[in-house]
PDB file of N, CA and C in Angstrom:
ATOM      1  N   UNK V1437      13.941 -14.674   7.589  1.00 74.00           N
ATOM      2  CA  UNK V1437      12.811 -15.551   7.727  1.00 74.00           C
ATOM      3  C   UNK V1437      11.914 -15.493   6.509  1.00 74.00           C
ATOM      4  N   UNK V1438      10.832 -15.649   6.786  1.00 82.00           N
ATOM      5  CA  UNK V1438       9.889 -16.306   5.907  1.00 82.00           C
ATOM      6  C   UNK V1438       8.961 -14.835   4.866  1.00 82.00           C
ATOM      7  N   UNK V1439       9.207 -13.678   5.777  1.00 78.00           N
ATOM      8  CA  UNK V1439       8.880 -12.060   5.103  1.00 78.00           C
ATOM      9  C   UNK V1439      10.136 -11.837   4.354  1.00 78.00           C
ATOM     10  N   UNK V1440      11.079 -12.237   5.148  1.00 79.00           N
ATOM     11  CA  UNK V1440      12.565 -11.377   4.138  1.00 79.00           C
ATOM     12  C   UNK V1440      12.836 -12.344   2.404  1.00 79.00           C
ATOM     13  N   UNK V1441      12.679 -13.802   2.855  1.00 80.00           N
ATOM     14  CA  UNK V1441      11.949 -14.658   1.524  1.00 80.00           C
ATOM     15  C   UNK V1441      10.999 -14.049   0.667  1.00 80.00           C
ATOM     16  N   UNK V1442      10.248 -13.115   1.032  1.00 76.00           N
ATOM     17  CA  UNK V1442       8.455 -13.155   0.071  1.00 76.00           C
ATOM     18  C   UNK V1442       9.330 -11.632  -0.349  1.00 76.00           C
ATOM     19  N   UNK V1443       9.417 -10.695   0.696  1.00 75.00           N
ATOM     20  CA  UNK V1443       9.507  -9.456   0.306  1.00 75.00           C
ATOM     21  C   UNK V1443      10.770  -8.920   0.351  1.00 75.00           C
ATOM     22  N   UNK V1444      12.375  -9.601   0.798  1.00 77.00           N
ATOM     23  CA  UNK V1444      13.444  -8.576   1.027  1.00 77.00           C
ATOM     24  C   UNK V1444      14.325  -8.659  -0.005  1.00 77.00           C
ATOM     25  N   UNK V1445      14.202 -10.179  -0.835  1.00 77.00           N
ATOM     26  CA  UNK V1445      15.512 -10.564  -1.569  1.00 77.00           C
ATOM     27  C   UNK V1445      15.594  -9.731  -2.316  1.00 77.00           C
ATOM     28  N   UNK V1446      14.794  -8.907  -3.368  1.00 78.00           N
ATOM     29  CA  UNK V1446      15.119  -8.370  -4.427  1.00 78.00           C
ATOM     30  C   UNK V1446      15.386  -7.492  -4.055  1.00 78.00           C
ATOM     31  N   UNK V1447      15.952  -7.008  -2.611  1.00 79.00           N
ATOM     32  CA  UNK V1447      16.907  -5.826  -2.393  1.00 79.00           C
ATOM     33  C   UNK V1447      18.116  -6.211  -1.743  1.00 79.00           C
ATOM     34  N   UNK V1448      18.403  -7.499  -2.140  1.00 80.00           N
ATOM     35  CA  UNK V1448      19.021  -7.700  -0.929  1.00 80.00           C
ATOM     36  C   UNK V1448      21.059  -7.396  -1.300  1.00 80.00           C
ATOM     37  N   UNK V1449      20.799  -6.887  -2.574  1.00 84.00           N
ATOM     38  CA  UNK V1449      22.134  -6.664  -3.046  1.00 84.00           C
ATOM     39  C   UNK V1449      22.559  -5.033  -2.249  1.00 84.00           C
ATOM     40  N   UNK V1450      20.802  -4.229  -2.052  1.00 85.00           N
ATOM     41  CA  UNK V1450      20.996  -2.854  -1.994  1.00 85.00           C
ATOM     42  C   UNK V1450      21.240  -3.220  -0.295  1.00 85.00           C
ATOM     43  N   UNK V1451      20.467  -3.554   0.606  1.00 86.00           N
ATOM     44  CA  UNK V1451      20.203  -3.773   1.659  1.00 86.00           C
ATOM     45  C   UNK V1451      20.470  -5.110   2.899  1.00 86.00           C
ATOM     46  N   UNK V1452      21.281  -4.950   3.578  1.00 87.00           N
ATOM     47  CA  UNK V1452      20.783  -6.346   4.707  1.00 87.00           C
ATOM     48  C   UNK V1452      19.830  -6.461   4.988  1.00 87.00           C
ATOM     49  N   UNK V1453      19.492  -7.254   5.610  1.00 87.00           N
ATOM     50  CA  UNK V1453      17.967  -7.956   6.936  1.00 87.00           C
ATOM     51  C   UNK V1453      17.578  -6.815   7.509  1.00 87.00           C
ATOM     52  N   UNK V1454      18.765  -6.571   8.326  1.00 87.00           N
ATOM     53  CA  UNK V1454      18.047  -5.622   9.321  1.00 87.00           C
ATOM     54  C   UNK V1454      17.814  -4.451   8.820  1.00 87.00           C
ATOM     55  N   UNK V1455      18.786  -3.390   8.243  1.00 90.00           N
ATOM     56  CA  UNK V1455      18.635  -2.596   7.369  1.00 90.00           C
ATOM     57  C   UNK V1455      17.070  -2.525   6.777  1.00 90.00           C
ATOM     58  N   UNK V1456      16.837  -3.487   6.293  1.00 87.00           N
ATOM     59  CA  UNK V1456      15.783  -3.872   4.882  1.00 87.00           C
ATOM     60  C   UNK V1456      14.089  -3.491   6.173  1.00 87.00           C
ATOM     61  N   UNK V1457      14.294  -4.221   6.869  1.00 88.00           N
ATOM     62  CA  UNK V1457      13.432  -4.103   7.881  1.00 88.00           C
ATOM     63  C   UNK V1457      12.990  -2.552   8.808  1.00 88.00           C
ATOM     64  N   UNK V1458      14.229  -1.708   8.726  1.00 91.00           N
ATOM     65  CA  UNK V1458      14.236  -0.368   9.645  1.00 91.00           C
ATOM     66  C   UNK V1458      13.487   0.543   8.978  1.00 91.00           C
ATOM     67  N   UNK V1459      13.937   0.233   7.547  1.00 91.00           N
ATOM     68  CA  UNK V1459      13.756   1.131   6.478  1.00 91.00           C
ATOM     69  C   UNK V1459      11.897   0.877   5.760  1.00 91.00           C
ATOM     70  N   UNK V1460      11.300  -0.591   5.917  1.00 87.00           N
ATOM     71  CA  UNK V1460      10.277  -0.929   5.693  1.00 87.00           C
ATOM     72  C   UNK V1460       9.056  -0.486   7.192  1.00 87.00           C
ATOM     73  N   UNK V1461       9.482  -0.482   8.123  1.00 90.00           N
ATOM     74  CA  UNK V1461       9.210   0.452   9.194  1.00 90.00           C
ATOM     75  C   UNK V1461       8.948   1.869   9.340  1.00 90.00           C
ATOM     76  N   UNK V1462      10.183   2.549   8.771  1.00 91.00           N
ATOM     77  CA  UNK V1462      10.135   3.773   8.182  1.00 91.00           C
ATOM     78  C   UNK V1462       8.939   4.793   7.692  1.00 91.00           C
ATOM     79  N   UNK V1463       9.090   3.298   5.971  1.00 92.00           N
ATOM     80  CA  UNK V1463       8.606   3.667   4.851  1.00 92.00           C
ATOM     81  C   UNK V1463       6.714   3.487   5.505  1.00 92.00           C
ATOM     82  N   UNK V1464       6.701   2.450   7.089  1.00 89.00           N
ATOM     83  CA  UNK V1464       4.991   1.998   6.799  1.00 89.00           C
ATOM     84  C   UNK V1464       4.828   3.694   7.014  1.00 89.00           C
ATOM     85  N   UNK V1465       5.088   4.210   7.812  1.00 89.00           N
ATOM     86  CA  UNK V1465       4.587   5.444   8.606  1.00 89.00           C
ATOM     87  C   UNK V1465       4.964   6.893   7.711  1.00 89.00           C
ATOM     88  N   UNK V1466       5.267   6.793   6.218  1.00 93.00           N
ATOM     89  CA  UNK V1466       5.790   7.632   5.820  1.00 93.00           C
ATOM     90  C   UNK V1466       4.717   8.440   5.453  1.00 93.00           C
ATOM     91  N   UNK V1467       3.465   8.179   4.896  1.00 93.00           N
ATOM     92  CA  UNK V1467       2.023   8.053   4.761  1.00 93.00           C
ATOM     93  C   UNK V1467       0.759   7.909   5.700  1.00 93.00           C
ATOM     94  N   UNK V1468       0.226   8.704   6.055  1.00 92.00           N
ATOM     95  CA  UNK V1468      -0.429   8.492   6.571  1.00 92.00           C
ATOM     96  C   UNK V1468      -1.866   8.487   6.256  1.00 92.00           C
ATOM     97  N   UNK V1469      -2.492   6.930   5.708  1.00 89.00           N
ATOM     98  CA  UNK V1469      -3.936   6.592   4.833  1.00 89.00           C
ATOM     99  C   UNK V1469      -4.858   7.210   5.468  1.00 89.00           C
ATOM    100  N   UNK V1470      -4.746   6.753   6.715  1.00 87.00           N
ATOM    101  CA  UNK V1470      -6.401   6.919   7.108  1.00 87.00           C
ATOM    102  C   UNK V1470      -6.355   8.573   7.143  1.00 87.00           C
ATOM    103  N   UNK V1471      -5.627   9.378   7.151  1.00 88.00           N
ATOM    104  CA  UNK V1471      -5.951  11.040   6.651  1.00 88.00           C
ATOM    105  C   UNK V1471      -6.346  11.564   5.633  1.00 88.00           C
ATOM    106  N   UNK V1472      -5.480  10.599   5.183  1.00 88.00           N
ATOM    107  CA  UNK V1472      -5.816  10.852   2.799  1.00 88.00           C
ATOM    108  C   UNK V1472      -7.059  10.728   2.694  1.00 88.00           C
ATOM    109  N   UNK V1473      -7.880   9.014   3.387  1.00 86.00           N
ATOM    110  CA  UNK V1473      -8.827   8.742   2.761  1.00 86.00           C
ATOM    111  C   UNK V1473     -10.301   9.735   3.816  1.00 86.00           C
ATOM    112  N   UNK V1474      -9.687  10.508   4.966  1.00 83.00           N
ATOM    113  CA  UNK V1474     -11.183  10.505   5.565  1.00 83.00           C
ATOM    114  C   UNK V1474     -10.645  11.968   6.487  1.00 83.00           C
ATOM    115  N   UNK V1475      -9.933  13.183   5.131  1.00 76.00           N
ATOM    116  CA  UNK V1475      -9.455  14.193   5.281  1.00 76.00           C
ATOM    117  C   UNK V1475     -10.832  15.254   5.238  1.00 76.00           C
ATOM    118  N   UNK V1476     -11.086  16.548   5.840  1.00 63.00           N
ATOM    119  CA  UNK V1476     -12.237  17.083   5.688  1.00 63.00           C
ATOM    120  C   UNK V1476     -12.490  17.527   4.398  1.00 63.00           C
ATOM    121  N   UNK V1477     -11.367  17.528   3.561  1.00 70.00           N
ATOM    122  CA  UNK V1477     -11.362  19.034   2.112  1.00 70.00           C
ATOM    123  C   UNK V1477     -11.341  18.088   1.263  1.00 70.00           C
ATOM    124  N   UNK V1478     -10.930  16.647   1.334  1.00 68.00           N
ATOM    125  CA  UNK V1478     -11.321  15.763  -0.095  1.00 68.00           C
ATOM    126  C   UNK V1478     -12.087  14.367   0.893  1.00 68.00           C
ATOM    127  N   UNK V1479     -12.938  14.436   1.364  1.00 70.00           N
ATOM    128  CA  UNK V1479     -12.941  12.940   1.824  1.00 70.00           C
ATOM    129  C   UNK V1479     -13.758  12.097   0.853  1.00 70.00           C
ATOM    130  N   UNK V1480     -13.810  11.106   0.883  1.00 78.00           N
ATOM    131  CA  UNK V1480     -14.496   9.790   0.305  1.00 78.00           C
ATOM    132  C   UNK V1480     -15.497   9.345   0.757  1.00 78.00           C
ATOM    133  N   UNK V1481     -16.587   9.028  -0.328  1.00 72.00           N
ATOM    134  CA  UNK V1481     -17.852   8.934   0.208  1.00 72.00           C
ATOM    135  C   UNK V1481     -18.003   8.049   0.830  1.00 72.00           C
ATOM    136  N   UNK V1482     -18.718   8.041   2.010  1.00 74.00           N
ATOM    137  CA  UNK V1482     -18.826   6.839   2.911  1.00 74.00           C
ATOM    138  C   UNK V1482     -20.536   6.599   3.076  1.00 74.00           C
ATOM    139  N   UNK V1483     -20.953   5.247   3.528  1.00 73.00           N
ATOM    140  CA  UNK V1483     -20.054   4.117   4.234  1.00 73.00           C
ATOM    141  C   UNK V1483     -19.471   3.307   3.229  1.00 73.00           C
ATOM    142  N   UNK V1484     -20.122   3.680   1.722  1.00 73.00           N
ATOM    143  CA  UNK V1484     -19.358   2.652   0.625  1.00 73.00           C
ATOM    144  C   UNK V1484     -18.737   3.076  -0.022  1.00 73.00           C
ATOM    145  N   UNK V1485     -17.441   3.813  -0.148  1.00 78.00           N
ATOM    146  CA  UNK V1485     -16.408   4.015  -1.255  1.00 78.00           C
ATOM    147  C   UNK V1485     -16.647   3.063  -2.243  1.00 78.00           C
ATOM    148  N   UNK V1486     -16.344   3.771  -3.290  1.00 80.00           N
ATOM    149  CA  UNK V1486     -16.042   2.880  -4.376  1.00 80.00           C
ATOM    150  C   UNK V1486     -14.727   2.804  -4.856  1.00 80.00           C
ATOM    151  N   UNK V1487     -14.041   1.447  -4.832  1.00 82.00           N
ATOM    152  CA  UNK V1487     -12.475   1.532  -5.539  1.00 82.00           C
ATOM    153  C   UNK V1487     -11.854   2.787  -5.794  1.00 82.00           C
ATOM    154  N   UNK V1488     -12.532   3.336  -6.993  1.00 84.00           N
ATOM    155  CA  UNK V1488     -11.689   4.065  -7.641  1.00 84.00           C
ATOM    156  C   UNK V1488     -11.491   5.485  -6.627  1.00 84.00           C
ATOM    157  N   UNK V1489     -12.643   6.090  -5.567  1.00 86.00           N
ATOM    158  CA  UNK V1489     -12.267   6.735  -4.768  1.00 86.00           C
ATOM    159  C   UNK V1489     -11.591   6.686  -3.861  1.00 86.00           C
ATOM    160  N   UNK V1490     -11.207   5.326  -3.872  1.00 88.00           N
ATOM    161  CA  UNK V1490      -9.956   4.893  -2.998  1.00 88.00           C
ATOM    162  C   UNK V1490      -8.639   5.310  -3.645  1.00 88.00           C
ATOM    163  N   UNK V1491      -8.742   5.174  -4.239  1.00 89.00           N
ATOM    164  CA  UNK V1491      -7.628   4.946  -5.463  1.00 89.00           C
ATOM    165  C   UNK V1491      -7.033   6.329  -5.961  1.00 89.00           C
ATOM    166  N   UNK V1492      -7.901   7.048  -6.159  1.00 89.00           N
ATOM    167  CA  UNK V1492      -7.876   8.475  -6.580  1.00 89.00           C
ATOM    168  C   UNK V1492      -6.949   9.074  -5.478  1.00 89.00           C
ATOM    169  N   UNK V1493      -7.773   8.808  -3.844  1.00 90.00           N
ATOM    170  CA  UNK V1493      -7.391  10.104  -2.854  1.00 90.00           C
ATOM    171  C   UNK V1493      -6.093   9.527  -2.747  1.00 90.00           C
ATOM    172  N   UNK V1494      -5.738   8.507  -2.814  1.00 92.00           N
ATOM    173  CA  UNK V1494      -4.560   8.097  -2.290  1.00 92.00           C
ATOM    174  C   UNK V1494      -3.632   8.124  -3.850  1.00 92.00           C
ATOM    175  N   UNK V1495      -3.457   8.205  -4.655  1.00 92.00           N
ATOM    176  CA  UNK V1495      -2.749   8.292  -5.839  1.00 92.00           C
ATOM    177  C   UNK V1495      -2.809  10.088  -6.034  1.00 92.00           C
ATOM    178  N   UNK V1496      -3.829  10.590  -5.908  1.00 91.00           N
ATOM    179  CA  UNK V1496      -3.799  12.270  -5.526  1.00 91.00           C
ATOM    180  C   UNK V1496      -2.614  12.778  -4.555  1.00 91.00           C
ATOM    181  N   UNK V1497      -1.997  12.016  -3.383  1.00 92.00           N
ATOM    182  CA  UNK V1497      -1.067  12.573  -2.593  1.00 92.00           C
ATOM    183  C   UNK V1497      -0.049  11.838  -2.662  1.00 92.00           C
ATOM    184  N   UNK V1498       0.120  10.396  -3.119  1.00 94.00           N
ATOM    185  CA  UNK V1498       1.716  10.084  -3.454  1.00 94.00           C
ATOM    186  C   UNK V1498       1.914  10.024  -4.728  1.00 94.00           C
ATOM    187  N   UNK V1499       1.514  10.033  -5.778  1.00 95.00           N
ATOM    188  CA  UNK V1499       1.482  10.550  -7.178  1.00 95.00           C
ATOM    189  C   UNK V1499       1.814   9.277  -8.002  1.00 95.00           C
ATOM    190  N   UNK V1500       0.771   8.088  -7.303  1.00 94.00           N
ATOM    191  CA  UNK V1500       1.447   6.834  -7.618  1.00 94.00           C
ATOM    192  C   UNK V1500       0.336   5.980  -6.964  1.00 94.00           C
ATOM    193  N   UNK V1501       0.063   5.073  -8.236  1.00 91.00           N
ATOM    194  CA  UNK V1501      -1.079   4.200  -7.506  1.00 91.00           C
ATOM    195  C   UNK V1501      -0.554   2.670  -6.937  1.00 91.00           C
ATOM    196  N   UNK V1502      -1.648   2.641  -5.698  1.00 92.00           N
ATOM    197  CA  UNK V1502      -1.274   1.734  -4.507  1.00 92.00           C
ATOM    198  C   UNK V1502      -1.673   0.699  -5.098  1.00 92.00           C
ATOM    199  N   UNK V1503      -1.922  -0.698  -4.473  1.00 90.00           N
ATOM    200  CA  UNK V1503      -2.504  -1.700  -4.209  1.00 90.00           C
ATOM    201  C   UNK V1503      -3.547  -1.958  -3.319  1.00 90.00           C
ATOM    202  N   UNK V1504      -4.507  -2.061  -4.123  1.00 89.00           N
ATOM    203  CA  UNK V1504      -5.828  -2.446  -2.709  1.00 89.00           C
ATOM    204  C   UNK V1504      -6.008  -3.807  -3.072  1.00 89.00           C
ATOM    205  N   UNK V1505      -6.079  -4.393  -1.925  1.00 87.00           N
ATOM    206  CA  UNK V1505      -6.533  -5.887  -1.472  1.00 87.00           C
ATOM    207  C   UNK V1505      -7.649  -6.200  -0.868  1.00 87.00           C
ATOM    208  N   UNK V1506      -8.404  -6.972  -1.060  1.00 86.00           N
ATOM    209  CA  UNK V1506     -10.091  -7.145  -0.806  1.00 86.00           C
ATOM    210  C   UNK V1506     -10.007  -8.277  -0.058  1.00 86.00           C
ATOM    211  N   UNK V1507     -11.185  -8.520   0.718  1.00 85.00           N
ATOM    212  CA  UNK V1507     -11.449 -10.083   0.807  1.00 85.00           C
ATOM    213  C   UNK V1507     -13.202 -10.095   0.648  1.00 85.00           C
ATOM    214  N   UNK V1508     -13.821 -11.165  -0.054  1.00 82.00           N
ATOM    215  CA  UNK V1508     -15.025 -11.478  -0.415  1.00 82.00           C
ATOM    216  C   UNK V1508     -15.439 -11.920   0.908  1.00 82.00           C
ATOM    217  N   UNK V1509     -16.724 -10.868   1.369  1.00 80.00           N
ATOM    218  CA  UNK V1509     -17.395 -10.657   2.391  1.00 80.00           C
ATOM    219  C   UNK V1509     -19.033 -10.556   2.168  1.00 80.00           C
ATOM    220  N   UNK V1510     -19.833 -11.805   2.398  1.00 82.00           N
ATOM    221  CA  UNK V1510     -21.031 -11.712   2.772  1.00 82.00           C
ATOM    222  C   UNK V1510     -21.457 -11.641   0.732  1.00 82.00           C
ATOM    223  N   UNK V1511     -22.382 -10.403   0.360  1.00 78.00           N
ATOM    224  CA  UNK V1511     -22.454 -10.251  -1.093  1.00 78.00           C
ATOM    225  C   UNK V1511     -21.468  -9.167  -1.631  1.00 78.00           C
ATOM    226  N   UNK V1512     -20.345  -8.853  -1.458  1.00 76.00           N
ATOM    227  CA  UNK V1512     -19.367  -8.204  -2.083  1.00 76.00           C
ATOM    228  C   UNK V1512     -17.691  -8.354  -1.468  1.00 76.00           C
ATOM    229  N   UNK V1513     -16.838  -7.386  -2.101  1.00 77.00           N
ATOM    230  CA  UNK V1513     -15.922  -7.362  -1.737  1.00 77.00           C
ATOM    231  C   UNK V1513     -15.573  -6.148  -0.761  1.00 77.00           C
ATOM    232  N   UNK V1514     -14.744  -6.303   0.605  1.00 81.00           N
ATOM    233  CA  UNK V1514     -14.423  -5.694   1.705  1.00 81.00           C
ATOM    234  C   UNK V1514     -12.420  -5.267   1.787  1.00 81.00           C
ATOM    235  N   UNK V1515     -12.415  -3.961   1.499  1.00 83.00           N
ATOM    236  CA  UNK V1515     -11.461  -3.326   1.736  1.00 83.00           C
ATOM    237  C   UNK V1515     -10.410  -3.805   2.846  1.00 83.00           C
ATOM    238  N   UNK V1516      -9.744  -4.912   2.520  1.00 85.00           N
ATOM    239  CA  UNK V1516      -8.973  -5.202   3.861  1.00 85.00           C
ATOM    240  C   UNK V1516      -7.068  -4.348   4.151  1.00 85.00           C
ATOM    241  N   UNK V1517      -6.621  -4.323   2.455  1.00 87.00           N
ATOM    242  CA  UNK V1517      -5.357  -3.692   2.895  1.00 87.00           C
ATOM    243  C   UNK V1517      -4.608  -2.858   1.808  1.00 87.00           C
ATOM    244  N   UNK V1518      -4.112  -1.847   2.046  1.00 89.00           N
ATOM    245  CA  UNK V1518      -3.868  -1.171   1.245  1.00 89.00           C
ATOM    246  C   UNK V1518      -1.946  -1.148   1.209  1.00 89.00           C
ATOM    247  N   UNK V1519      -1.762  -1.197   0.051  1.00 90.00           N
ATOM    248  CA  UNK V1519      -0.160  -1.239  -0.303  1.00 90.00           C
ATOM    249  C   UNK V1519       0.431  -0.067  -0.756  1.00 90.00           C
ATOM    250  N   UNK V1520       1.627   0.162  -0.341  1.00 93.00           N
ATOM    251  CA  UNK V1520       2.386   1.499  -1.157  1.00 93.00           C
ATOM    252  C   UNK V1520       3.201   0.554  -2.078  1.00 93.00           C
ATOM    253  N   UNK V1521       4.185   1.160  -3.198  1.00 91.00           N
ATOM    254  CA  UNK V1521       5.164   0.336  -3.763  1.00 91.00           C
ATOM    255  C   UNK V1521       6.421   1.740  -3.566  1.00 91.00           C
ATOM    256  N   UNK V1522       7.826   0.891  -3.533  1.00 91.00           N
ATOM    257  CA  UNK V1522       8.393   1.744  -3.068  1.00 91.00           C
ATOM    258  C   UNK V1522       9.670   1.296  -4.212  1.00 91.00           C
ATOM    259  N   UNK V1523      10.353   2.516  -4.713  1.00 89.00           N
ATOM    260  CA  UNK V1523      11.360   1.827  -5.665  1.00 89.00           C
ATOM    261  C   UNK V1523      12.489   0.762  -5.015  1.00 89.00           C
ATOM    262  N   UNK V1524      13.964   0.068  -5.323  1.00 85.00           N
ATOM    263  CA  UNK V1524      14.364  -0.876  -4.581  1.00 85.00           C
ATOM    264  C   UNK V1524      15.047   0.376  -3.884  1.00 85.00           C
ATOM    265  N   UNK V1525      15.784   0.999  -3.569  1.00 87.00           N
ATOM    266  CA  UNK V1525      16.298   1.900  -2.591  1.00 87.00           C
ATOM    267  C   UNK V1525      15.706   2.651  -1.759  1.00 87.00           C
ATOM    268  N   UNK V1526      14.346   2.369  -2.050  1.00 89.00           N
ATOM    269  CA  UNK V1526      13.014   2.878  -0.999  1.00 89.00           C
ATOM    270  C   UNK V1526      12.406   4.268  -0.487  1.00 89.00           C
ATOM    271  N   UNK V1527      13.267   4.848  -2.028  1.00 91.00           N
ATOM    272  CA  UNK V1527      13.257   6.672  -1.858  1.00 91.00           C
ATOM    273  C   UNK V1527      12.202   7.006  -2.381  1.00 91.00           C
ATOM    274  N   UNK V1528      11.206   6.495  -3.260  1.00 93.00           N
ATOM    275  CA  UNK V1528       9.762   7.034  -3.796  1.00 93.00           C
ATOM    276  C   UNK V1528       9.212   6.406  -4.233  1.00 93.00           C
ATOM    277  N   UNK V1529       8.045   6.399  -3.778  1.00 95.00           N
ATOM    278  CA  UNK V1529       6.548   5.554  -4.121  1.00 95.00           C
ATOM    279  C   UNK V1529       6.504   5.501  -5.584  1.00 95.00           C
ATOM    280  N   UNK V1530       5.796   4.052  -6.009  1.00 94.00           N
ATOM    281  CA  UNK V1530       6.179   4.038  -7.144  1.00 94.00           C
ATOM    282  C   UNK V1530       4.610   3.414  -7.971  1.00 94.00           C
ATOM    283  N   UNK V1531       4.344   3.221  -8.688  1.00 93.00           N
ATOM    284  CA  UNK V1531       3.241   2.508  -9.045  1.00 93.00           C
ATOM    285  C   UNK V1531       3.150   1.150  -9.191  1.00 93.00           C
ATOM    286  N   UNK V1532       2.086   0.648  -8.128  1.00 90.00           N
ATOM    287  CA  UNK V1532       2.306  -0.746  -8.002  1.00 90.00           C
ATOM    288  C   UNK V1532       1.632  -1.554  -9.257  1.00 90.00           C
ATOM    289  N   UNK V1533       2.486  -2.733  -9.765  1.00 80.00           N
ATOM    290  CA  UNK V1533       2.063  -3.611 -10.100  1.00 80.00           C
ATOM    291  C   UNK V1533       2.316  -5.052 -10.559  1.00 80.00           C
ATOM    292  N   UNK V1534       1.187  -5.750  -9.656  1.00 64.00           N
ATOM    293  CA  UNK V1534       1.494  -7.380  -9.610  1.00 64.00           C
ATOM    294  C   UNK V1534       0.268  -7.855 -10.483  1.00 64.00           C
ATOM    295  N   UNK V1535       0.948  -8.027 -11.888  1.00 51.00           N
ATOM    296  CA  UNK V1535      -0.178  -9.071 -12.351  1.00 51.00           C
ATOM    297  C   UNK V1535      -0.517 -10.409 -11.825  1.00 51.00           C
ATOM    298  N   UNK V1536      -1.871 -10.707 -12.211  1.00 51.00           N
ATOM    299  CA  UNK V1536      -1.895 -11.758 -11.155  1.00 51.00           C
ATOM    300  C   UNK V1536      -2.624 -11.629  -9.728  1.00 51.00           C
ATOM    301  N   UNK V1537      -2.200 -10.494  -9.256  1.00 53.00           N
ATOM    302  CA  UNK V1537      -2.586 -10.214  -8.026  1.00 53.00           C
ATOM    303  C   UNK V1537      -4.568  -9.960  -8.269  1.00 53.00           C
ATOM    304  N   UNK V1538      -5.004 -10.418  -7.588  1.00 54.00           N
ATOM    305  CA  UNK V1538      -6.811 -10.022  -7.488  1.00 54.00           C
ATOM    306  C   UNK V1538      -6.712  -8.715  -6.402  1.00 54.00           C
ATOM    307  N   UNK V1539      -7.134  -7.902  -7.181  1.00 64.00           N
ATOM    308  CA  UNK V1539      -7.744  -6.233  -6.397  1.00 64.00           C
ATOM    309  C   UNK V1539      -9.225  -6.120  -6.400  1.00 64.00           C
ATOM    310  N   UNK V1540      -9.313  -5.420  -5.863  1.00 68.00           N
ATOM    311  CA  UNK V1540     -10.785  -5.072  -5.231  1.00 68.00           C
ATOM    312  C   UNK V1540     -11.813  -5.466  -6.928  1.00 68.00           C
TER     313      UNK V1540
END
């Protein structure tokens, strides 16, 4: 369908559909954010993180920086989703990057 279009083809030599899907399932839960970011021994200042402390705690434990995605809220930008990148065989986080893409 219309996810395996945006996100599966460029594995699709390594992986089938379903395959591609078990393994992206897997990989969501391989990580667990909301611990990284709001752990007692490093947490992030709240209620307003700033990017880069986003960025840090979570590049601090997979050794590889994510993707944060914003959406423009009220007078700033609002933390809506955070991305891992995963190499095409889906064995290690990798450092994401989509030029082009608007981040926080």
């Amino acid at each position: 369908g219309k996810e395996w279009k945006k996100h599966g083809t460029c594995s699709e030599n390594v992986f089938n559909q379903p395959n591609y899907f078990n393994l992206a399932e897997t990989l969501m839960f391989r990580y667990d954010l909301r611990s990284i970011l709001f752990n007692s021994k490093n947490p992030i200042p709240l209620p307003w993180p700033r990017v880069s402390d986003v960025m840090s705690a979570i590049s601090k434990v997979t050794q590889a920086r994510p993707e944060l995605r914003c959406n423009y809220y009220i007078n700033g930008n609002i933390l809506v989703e955070v991305a891992l990148c995963y190499d095409v065989q889906g064995s290690r986080v990798i450092n994401c990057t989509r030029p082009g893409t608007v981040f926080c």
